[in-house]
Short mmCIF file of C-alpha atoms and ligand atoms in Angstrom, two decimals:
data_model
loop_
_atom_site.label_atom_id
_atom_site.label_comp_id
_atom_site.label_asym_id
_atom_site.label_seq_id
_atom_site.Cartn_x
_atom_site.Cartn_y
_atom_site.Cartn_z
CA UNK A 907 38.16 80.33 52.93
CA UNK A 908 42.24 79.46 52.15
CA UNK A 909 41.99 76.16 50.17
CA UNK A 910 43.95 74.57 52.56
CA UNK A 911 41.92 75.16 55.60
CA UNK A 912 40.79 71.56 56.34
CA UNK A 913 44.49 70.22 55.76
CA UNK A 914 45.22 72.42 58.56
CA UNK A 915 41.90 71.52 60.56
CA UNK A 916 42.77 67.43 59.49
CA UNK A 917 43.83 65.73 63.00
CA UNK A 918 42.37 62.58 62.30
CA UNK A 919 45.75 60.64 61.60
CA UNK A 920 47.44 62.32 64.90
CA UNK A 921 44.65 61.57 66.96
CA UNK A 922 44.70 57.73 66.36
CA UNK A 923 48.73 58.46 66.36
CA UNK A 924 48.41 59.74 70.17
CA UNK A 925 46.04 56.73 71.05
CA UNK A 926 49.35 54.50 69.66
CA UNK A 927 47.04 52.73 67.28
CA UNK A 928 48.50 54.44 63.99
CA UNK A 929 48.25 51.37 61.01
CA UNK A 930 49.35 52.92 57.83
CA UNK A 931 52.42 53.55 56.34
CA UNK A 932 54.64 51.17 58.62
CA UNK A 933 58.07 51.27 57.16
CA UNK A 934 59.58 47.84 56.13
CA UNK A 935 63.49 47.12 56.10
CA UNK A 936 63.52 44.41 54.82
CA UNK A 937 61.28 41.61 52.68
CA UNK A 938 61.92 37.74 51.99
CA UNK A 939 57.93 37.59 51.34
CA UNK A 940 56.66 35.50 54.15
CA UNK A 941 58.41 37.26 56.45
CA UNK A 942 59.16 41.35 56.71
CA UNK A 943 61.23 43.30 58.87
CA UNK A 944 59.40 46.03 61.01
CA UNK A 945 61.29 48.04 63.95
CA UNK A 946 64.22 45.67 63.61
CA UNK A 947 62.02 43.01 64.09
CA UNK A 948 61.03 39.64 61.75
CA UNK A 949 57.46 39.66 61.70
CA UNK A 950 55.12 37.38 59.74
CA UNK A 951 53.77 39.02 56.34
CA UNK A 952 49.82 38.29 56.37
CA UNK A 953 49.46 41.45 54.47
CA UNK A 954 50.72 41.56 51.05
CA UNK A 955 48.48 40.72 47.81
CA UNK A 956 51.67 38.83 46.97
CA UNK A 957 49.60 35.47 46.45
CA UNK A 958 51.76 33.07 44.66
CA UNK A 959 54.85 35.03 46.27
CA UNK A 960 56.68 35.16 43.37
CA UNK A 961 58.57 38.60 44.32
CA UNK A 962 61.17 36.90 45.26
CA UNK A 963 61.32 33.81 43.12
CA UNK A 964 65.00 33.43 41.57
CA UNK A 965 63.36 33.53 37.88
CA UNK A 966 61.85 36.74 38.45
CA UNK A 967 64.34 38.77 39.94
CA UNK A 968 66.58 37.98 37.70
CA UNK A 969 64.26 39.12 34.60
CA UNK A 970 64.14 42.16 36.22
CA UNK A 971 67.99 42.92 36.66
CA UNK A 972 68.42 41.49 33.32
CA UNK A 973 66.14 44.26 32.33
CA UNK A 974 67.74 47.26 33.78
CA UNK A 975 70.91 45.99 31.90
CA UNK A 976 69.55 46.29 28.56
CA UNK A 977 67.33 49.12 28.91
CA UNK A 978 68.05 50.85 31.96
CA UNK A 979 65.77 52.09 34.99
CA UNK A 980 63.12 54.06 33.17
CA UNK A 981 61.24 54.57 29.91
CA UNK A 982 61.43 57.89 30.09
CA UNK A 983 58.23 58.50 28.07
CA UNK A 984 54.93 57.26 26.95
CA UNK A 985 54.62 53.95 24.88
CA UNK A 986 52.83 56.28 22.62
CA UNK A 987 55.91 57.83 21.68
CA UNK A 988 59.37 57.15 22.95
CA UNK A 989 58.83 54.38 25.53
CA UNK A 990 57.68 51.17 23.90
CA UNK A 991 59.88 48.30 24.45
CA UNK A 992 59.94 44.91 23.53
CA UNK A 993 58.98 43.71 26.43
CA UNK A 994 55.80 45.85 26.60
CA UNK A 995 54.98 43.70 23.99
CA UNK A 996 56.18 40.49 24.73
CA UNK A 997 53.65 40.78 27.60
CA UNK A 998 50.83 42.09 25.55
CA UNK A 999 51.22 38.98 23.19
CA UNK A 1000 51.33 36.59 26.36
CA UNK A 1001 48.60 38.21 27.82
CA UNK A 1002 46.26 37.76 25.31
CA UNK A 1003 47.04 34.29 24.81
CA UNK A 1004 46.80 33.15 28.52
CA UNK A 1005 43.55 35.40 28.82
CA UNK A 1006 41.86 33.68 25.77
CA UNK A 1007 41.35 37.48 24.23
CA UNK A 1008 42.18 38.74 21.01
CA UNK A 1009 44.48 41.60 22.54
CA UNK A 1010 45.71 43.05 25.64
CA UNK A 1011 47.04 46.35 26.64
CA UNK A 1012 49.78 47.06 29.49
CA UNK A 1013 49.54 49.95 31.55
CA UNK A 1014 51.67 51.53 34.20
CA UNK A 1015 49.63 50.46 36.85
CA UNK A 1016 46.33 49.02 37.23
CA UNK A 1017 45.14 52.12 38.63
CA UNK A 1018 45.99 53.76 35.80
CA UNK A 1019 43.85 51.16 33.52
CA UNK A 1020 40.59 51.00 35.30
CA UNK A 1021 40.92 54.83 35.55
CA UNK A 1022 41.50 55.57 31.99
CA UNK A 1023 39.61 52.29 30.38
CA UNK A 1024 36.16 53.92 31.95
CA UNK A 1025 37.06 57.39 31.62
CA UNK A 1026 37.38 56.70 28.13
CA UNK A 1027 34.40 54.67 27.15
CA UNK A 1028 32.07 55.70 29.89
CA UNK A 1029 32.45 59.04 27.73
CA UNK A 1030 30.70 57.51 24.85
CA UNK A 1031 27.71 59.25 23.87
CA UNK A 1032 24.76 57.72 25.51
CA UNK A 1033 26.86 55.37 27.35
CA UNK A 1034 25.30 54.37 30.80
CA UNK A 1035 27.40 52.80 33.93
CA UNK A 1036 25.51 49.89 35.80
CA UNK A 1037 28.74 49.84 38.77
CA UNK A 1038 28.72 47.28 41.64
CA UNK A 1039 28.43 48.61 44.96
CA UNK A 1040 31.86 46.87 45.82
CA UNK A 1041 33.89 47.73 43.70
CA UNK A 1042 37.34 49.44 43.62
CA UNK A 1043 38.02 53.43 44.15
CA UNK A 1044 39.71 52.96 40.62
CA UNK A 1045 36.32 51.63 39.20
CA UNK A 1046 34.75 54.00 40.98
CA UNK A 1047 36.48 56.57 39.86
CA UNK A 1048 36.30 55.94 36.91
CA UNK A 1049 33.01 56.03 36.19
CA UNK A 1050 33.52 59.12 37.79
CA UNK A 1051 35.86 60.84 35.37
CA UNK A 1052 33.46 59.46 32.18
CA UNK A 1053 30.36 61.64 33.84
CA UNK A 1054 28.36 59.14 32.37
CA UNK A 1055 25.27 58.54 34.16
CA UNK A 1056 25.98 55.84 36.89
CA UNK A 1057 23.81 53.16 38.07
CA UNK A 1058 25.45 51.66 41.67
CA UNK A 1059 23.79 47.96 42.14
CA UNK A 1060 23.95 45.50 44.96
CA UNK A 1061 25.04 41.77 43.58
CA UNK A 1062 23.11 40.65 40.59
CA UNK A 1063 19.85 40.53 41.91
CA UNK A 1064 19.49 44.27 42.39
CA UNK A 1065 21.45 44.42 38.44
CA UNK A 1066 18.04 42.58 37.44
CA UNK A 1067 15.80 44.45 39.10
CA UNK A 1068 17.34 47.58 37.48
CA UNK A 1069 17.42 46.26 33.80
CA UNK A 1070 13.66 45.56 34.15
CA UNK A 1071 12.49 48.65 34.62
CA UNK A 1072 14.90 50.36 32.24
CA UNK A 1073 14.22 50.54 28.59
CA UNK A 1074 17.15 48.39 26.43
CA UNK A 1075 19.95 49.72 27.26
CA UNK A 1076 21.98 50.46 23.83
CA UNK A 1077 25.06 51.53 25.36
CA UNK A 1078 24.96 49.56 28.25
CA UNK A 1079 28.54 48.91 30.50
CA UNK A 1080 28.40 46.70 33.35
CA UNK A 1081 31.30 46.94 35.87
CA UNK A 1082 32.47 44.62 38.37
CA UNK A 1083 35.24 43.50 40.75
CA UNK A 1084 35.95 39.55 40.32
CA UNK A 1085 36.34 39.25 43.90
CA UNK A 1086 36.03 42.23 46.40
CA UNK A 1087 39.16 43.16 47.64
CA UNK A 1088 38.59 43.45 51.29
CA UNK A 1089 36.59 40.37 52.16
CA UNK A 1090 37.69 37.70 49.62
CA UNK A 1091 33.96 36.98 48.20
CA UNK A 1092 33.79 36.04 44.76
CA UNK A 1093 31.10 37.43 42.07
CA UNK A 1094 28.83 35.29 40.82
CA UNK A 1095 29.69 36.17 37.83
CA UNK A 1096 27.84 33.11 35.98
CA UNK A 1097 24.19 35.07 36.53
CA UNK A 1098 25.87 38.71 35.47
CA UNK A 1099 26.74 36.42 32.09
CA UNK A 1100 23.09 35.46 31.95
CA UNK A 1101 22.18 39.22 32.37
CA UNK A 1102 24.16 40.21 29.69
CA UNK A 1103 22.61 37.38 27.54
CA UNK A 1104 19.79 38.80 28.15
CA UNK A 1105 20.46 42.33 28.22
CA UNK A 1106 23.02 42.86 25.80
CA UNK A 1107 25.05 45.36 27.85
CA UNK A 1108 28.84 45.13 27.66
CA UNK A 1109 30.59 43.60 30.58
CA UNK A 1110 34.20 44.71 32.04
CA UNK A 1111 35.56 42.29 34.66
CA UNK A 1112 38.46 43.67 37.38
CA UNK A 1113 39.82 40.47 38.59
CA UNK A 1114 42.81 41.80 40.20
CA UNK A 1115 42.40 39.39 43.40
CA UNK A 1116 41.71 36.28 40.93
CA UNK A 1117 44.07 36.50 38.69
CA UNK A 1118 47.15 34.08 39.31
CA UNK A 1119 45.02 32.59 41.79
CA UNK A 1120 41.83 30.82 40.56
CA UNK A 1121 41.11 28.96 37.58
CA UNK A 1122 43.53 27.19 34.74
CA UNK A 1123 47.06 27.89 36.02
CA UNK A 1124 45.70 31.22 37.58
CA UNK A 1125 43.39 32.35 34.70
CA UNK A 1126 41.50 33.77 37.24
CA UNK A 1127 37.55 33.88 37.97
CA UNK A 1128 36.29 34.28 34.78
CA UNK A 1129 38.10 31.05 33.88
CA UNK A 1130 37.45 29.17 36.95
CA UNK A 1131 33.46 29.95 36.00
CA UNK A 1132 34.00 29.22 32.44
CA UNK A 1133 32.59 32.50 31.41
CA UNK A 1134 35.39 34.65 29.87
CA UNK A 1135 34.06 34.33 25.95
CA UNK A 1136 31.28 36.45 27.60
CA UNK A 1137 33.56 39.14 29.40
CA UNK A 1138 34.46 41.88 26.90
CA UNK A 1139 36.86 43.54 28.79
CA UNK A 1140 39.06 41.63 31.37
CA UNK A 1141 41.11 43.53 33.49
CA UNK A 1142 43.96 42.69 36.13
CA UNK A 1143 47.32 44.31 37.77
CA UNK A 1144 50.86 42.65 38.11
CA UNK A 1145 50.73 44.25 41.73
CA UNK A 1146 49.63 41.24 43.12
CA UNK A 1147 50.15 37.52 41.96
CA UNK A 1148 52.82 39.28 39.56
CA UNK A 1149 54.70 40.57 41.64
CA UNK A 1150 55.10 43.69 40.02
CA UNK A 1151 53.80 47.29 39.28
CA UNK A 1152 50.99 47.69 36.04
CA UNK A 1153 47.97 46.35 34.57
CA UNK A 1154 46.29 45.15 31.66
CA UNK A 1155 43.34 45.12 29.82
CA UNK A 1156 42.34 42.43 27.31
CA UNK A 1157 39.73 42.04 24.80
CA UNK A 1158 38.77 42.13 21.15
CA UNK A 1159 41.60 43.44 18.75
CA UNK A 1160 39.33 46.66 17.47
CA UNK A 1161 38.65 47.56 20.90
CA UNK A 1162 42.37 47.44 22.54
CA UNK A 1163 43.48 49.42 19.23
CA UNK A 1164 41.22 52.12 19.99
CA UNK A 1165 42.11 52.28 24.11
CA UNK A 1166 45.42 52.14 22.50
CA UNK A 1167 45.46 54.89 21.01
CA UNK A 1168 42.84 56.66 23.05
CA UNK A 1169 43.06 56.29 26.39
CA UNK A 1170 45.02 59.15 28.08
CA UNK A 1171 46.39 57.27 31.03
CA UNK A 1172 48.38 55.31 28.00
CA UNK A 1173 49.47 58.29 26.31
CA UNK A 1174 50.00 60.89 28.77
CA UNK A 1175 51.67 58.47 31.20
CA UNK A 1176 54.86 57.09 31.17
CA UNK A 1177 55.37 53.48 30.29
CA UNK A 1178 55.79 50.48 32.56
CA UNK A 1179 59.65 50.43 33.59
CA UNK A 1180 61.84 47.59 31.97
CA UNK A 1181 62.41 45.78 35.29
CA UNK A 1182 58.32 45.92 36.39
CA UNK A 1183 57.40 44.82 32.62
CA UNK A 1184 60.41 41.87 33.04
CA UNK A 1185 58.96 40.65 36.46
CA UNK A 1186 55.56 40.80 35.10
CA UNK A 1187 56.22 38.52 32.11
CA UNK A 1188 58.38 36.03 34.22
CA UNK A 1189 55.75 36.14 37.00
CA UNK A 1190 53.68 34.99 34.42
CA UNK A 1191 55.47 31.88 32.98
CA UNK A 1192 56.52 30.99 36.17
CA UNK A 1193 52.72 31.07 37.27
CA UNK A 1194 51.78 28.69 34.05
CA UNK A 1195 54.64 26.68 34.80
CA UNK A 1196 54.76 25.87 38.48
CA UNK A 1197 51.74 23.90 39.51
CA UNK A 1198 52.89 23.01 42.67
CA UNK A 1199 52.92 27.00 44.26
CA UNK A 1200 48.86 26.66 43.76
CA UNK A 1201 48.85 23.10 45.37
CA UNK A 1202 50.57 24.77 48.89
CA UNK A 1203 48.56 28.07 48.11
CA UNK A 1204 45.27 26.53 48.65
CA UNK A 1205 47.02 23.84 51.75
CA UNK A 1206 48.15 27.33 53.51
CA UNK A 1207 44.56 28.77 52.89
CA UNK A 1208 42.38 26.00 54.07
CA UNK A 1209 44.90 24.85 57.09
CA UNK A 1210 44.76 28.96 58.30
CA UNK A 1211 41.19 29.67 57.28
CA UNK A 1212 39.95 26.40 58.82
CA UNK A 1213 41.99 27.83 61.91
CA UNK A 1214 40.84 31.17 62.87
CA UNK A 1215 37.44 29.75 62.27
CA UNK A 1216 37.46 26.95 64.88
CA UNK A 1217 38.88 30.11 66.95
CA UNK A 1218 35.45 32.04 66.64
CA UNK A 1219 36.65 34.12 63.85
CA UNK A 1220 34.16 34.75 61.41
CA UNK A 1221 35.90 35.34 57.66
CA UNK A 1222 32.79 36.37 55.84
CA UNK A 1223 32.26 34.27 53.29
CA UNK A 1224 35.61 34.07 51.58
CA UNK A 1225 36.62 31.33 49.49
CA UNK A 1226 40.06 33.04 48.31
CA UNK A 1227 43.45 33.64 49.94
CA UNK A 1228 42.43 36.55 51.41
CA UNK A 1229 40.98 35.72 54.75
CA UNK A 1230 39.16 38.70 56.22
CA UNK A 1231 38.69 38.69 60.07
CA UNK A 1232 35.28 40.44 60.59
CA UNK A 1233 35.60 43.60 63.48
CA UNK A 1234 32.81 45.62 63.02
CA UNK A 1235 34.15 48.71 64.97
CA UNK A 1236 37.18 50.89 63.59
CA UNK A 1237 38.74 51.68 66.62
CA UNK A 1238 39.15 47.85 67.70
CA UNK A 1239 40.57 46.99 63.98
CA UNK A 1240 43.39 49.46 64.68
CA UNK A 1241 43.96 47.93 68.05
CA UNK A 1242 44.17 44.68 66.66
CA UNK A 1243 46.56 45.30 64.33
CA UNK A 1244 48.92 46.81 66.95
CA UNK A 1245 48.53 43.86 69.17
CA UNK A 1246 49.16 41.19 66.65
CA UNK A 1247 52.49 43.34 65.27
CA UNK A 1248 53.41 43.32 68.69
CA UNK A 1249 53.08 39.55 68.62
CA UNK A 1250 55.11 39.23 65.83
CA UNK A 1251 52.13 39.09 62.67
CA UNK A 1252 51.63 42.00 60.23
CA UNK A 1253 47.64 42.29 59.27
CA UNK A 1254 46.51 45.34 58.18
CA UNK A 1255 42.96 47.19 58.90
CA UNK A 1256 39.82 47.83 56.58
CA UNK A 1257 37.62 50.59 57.44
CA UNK A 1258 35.02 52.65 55.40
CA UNK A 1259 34.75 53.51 52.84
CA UNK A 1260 37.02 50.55 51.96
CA UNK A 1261 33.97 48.49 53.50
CA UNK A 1262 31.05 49.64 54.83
CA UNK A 1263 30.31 51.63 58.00
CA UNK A 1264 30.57 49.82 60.86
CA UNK A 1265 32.38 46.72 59.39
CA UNK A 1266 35.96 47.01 60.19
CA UNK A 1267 37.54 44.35 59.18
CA UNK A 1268 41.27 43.03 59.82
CA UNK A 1269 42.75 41.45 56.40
CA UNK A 1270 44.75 38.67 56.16
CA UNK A 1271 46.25 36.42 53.50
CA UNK A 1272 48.50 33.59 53.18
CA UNK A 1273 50.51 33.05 50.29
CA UNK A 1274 52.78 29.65 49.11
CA UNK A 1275 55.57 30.76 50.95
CA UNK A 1276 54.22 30.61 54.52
CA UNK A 1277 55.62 27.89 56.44
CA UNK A 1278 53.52 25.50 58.99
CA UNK A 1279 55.41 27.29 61.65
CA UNK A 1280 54.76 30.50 60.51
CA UNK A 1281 50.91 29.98 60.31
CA UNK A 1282 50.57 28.71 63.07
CA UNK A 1283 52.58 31.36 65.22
CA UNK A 1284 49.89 33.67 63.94
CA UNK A 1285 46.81 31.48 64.64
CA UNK A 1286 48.30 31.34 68.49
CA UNK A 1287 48.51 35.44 68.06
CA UNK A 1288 44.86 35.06 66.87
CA UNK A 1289 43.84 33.23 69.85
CA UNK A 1290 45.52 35.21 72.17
CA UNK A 1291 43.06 38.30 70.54
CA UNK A 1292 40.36 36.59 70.45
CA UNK A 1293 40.90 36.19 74.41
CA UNK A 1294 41.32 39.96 74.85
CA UNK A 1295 38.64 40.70 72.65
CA UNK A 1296 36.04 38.22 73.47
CA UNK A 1297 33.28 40.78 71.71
CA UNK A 1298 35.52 39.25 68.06
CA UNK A 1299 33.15 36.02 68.38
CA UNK A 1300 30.03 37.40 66.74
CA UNK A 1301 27.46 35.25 65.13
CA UNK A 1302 27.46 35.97 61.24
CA UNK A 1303 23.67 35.44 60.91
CA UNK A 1304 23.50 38.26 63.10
CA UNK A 1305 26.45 41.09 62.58
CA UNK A 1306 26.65 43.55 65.05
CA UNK A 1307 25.74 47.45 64.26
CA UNK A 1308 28.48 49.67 64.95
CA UNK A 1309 25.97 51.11 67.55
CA UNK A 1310 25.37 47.68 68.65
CA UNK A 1311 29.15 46.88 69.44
CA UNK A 1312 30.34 47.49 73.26
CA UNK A 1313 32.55 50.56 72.91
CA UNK A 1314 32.61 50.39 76.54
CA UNK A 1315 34.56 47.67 76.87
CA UNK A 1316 37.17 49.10 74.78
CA UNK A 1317 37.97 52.17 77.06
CA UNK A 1318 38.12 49.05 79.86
CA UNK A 1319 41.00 47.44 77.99
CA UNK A 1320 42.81 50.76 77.27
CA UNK A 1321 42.83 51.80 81.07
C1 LIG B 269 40.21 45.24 42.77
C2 LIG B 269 41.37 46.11 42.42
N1 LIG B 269 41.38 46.73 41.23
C3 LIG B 269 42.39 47.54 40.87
C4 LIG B 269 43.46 47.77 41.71
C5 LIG B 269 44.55 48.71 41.29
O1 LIG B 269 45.68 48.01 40.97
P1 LIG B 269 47.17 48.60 41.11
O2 LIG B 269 47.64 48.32 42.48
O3 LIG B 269 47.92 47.86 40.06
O4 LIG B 269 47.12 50.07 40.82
C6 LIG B 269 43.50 47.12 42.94
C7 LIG B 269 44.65 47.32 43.86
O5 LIG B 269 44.54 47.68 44.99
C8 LIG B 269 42.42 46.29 43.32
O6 LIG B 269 42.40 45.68 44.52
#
């Protein structure tokens, strides 16, 4: 068979293109944050991971021009050898100190760290991967690249039950999103810290979604809980409260060394650019600074999350700024989100494997930035679908199937 058979036999994207229901890759002109430009059009952003909306805070952008003048675009290099600048470790310095950790390490995006970080220790002879169910396709793979032996649980429970009827783990890593990316729900994160009492496994915490949002001045989950003595690694990106591209991972000074010098997607990957390290750090001291863009974070996320509730909207159990609007079938996710950028709101869609089969979800969040106005021109879009589509109103002690959910009715609306 020619390797690229199924790219040829691939219509997937042009099908759902034809039925004019085609999410992904929109193409902005133009950002201020809150608000994007889309066909020409302003529309409201409830898309973005940009939760404290600092891309376009005064202090930030100009860190990152500032940047480009003294060291240009691009490192042209690795950190390893050629591309290590100050700034690199300027960051490292303030991440470890805000974190609580010993260390941290930067990486070119947090992608790139989750990827490499597990590749690298889940390699460790006799090393064995306990890996939420939940967790993020860098996580995942991850753990894939290591081919350690993997171990998927479901919540801590199921983490429990497996650690019983295992022998002591010696080499034990425990991985874990903070909060799930797709529906907002935080870990509980307090009984995996028990577990590892208990257990003595190592624990490595991805709280991308947490980070400049919960705890201390945006320490994130593990700080909000009081538990990050207890997580050895802590990971998070600057692609989302720090408004920027990169990660980091932080723990105890031996063990960042060694990833330092270790982990490929550090070495054999060039470094962080000057003006995504810049924003990063400025993100950040803005973020420990400003205590009022957390104050009108969590006003926007109760007034809207209070709002498509009392619509009929069930959000799934979030208690973060991303508001997830459950769907259940694919098809009607995609339709939303084409009706609502017709009205004027950008949301995007979250199908499997991003979340399970047969719960679609449409994902929104609200960041600092939104106006009264603005939220409430998308709750009246969100009412106005919730008309269309009465079959959104489901009751959340009993989800729909995706064989349970009236297709039917969809071909009805179509005609
Ligand atoms: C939970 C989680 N971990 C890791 C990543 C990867 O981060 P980055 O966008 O910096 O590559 C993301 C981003 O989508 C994420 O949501």
């Amino acid at each position: 068979m020619d390797l690229f058979e199924p790219c040829y036999e691939w219509h997937d994207a042009e099908l759902v293109k034809a039925a004019g229901v085609y999410p992904y890759f929109r193409v902005l002109s133009a950002s201020e944050g809150p608000v994007v430009t889309v066909d020409g059009r302003p529309v409201v952003m409830l898309g973005s991971n940009n939760y404290l909306g600092l891309t376009h805070h005064p202090a930030v952008l100009r860190a990152a021009h500032d940047a480009i003048d003294r060291y240009g675009t691009g490192c042209t290099g690795s950190r390893f050898l050629n591309g290590n600048i100050e700034l690199h470790e300027s960051l490292e310095r303030e991440l470890a100190e805000f974190t609580g950790k010993e260390a941290a390490l930067v990486f070119s995006s947090g992608f790139l760290a989750n990827f490499g970080v597990l590749g690298l220790l889940g390699a460790t002879e006799g090393c064995v991967l306990f890996s939420e169910a939940g967790n993020h396709a860098s996580l995942i793979d991850g753990t894939r690249l290591s081919r350690a032996e993997v171990h998927v649980f479901d919540g801590p429970d199921d983490l429990a039950g497996q650690l019983s009827t295992q022998p002591e783990w010696r080499h034990a890593l425990v991985v874990t999103d903070a909060v799930f990316s797709m529906t907002g729900k935080v870990v509980d994160l307090k009984r995996l810290v028990e577990l590892r009492r208990k257990h003595h496994f190592r624990l490595y915490v991805d709280d991308a979604h947490g980070f400049g949002v919960l705890g201390r001045q945006g320490r994130g989950v593990t700080d909000a809980l009081g538990v990050t003595p207890e997580v050895d690694l802590l990971f998070a990106t600057f692609s989302k409260s720090l408004a920027s591209l990169g990660g980091f991972v932080a723990g105890e000074r031996p063990v960042i060394d060694y990833l330092r010098h270790k982990v490929r997607t550090v070495i054999f990957s060039a470094a962080l650019p000057p003006p995504s390290a810049a924003a990063a750090l400025a993100a950040l001291r803005v973020m420990r600074e400003d205590g009022s863009l957390f104050e009108r974070l969590w006003e926007n996320v109760h007034f809207f999350r209070e709002g498509v509730e009392k619509l009929g909207y069930y959000t799934m159990g979030s208690t973060t700024p991303i508001v997830p609007l459950f769907v259940g079938s694919e098809s009607l996710a995609f339709r939303l989100c084409r009706d609502a950028l017709q009205m004027g709101v950008f949301a995007t869609p979250a199908i499997f494997p991003a979340v399970p089969l047969g719960q679609a979800l449409m994902r929104t969040s609200v960041i600092p930035a939104h106006t009264r106005a603005q939220l409430k021109k998308a709750l009246e879009v969100f009412a106005t679908l919730m008309d269309r589509y009465p079959v959104l109103r489901v009751d959340s002690t009993h989800l729909p199937t995706a064989e349970e959910m009236d297709f039917s009715y969809l071909f009805e609306q179509s005609a």
